[in-house]
XYZ file of C-alpha atoms in Angstrom:
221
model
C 0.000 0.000 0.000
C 2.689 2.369 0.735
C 4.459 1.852 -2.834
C 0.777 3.104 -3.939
C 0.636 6.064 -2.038
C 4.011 7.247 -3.059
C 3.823 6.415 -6.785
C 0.162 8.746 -6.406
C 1.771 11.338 -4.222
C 4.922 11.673 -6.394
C 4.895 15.633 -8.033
C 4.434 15.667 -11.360
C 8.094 17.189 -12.068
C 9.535 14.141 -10.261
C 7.822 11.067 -12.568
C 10.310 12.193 -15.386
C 13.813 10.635 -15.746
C 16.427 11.984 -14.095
C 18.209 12.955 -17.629
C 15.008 14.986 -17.840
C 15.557 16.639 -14.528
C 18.659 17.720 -14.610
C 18.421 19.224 -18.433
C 14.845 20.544 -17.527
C 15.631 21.954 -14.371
C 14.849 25.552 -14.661
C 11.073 24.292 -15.713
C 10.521 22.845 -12.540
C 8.298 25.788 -11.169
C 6.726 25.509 -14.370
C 5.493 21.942 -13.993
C 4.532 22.970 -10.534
C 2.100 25.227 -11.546
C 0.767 23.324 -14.125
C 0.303 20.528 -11.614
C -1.828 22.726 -9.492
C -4.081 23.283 -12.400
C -4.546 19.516 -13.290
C -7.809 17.825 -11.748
C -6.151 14.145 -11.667
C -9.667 12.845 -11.517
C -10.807 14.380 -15.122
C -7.269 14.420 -16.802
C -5.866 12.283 -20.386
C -3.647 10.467 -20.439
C -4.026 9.168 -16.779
C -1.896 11.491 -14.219
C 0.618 9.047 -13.650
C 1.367 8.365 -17.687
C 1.622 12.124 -18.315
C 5.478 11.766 -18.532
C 5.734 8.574 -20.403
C 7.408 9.468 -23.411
C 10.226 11.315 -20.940
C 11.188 7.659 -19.463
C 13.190 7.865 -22.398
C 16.802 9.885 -21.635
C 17.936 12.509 -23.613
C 20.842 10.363 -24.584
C 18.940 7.722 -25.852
C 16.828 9.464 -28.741
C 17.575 9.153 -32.596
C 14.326 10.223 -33.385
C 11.911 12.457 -32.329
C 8.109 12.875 -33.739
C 5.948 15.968 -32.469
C 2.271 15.954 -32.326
C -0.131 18.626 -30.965
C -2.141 17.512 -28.218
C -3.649 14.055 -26.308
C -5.935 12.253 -28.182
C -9.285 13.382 -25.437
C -11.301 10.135 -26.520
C -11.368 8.215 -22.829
C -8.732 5.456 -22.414
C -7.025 6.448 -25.583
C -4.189 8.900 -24.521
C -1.439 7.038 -22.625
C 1.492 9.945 -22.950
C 2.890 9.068 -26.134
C 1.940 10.950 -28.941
C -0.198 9.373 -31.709
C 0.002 6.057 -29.831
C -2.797 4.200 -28.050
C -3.105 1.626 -25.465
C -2.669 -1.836 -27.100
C -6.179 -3.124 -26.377
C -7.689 0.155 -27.867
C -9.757 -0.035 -30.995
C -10.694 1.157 -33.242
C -7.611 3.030 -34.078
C -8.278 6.423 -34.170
C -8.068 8.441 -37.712
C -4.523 9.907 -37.593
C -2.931 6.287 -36.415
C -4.513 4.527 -39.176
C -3.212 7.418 -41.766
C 0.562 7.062 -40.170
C 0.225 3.419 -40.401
C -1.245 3.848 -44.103
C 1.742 5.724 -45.326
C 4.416 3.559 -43.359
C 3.036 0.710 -45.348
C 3.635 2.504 -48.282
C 6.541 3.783 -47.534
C 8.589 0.824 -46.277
C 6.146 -2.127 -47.156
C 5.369 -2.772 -43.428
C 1.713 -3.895 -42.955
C -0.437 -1.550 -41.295
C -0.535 -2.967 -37.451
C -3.515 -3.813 -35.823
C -1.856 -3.071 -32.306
C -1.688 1.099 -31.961
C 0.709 1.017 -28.980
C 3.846 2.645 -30.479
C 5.694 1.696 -27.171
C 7.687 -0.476 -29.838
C 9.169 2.324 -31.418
C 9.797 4.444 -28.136
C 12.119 1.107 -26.892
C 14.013 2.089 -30.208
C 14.950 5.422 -29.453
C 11.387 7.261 -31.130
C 10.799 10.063 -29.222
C 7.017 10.441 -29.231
C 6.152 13.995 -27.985
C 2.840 16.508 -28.100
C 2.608 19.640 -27.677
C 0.145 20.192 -25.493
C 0.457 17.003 -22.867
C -2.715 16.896 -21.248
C -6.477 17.059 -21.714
C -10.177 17.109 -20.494
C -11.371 13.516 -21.326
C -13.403 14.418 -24.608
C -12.386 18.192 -24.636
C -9.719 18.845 -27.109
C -7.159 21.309 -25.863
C -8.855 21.857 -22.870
C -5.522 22.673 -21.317
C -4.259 24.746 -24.134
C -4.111 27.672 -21.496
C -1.944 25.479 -19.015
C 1.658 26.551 -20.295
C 2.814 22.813 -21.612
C 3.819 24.757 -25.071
C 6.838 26.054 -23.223
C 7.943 23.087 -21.381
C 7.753 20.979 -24.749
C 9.640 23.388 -26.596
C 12.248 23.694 -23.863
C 12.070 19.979 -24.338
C 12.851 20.292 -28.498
C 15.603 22.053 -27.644
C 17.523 19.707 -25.831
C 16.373 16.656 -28.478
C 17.892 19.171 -31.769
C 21.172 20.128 -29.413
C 21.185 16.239 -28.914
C 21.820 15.869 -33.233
C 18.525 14.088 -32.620
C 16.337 13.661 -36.001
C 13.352 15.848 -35.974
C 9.632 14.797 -38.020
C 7.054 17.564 -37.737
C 3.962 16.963 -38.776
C 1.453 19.940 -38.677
C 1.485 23.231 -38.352
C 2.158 23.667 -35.036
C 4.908 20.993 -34.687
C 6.224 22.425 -37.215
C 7.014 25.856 -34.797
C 9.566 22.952 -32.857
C 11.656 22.746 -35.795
C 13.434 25.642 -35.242
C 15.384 24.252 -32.189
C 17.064 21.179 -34.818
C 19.383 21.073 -37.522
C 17.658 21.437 -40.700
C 18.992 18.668 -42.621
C 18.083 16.488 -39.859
C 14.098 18.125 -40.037
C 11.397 16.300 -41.720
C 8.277 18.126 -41.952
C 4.862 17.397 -43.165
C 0.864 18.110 -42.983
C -0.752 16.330 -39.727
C -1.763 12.574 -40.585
C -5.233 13.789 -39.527
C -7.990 13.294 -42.064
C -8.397 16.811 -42.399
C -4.879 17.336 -43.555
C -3.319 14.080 -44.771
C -3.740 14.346 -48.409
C -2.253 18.267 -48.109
C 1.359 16.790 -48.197
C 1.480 13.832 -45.330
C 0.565 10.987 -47.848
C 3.853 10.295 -50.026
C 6.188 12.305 -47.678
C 8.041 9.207 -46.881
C 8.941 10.509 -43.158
C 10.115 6.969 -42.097
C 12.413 6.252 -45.216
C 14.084 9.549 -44.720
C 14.828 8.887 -40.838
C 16.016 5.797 -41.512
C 18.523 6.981 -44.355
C 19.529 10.056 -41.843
C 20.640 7.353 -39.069
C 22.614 5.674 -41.465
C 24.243 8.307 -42.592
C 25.196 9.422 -38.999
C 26.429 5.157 -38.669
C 23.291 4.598 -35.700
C 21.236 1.886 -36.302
C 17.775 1.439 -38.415
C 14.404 2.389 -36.562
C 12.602 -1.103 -37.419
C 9.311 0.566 -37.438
C-alpha cells in the first residue's frame, strides 16, 4: 500500500527521468504550476502516464516525432503521442493514416496493435505539444503553459543531433530548435490534412537513411 501512495503522491516534475531533470531543471516551477491546475480525476492520459514518453533519456533518442495535443477520446491517450493503449480499438483516424503511409513507404503492414511503445524502446521520441487534456475536450488545457515546457524539451532533443519529423502546423514551430537537414516536416496525418502533403512524404524512409548516414542503427518501425 505504501508503494501506492508514493507512486500517487509523487509531483508531477519528479515522474520524469532523471536525464530529464537535470536538463529541464529551470522548468521545474513551471510543472509545478501546471500541476496545481490539473484535476487528476478528469485528466488524459491518466496522471501518472503524463510523462511517459520522458522515461526515455535525452541520450537515448535518434528520433523524435511531435504531435499537438492528447488524443481526449477516454482510455485512448497514454502519454505518447499518436500512440494508443494496445487493447484500444478502433484506431483512431490519424494512427490509421501514419500506419497507411508507413506501409507505403517501407512495405510494413499496417498494425492492428496502436501502442507505439515499440518504437519508443528504439529510441522514437514520441512527444505533443500540449500534454494533457479534459477527457473528450480537445485542448482543454491549451491555457496550461505545456507549449513552453515541450519546446524547452525540443531544444535539448535538436542540441542532442537528434532527427526531428514535424507533422502539422504547429509541430512544425519545434523545428526551429534542430538542424535542418536532420528536419522532416509534413501536414498532420489527420484526415483533415493528410492528403495536403502527409501521404507520399516518406517521413520513415528519410529517418532511416539520416541514421545511417550518422552510422546509428535502423528504426525497425
Amino acid at each position: 500500500f505504501l508503494c501506492t501512495f508514493i507512486s500517487i503522491a509523487m509531483a508531477l516534475f519528479d515522474q520524469l527521468h532523471d536525464e530529464w531533470q537535470k536538463a529541464l531543471s529551470d522548468y521545474r516551477p513551471l510543472v509545478s504550476t501546471i500541476d496545481s491546475l490539473i484535476d487528476k480525476s478528469e485528466v488524459t492520459p491518466a496522471y501518472e502516464d503524463i510523462f511517459a514518453a520522458y522515461q526515455l533519456p535525452p541520450s537515448a533518442i535518434k528520433v523524435a516525432i511531435f504531435g499537438q495535443d492528447p488524443y481526449p477520446t477516454p482510455g485512448y491517450a497514454h502519454g505518447l503521442a499518436f500512440s494508443v493503449a494496445a487493447n484500444t480499438q478502433p484506431l483512431p483516424a490519424s494512427l490509421r493514416n501514419i500506419f497507411k503511409e508507413l506501409e507505403s513507404d517501407c512495405g510494413v503492414k499496417a498494425a492492428s496493435n496502436g501502442n507505439l511503445q515499440r518504437w519508443a524502446d528504439q529510441g522514437v521520441f514520441l512527444l505533443n505539444q500540449i500534454l494533457t487534456t479534459r477527457p473528450t475536450q480537445s485542448l482543454a488545457h491549451e491555457d496550461f503553459g505545456w507549449q513552453e515546457f515541450t519546446a524547452a524539451t525540443a531544444k535539448v532533443v535538436g542540441k542532442s543531433g537528434a532527427i526531428g519529423i514535424f507533422w502539422g502546423s504547429k509541430a512544425q514551430h519545434l523545428a526551429q530548435y534542430f538542424d535542418p537537414t536532420l528536419s522532416i516536416s509534413s501536414a498532420h496525418p489527420s484526415p483533415l490534412s493528410t492528403y495536403r502533403g502527409f501521404f507520399g512524404s516518406k517521413p520513415f524512409s528519410k529517418a532511416n537513411e539520416m541514421l545511417r548516414a550518422q552510422g546509428k542503427s535502423e528504426i525497425s518501425w
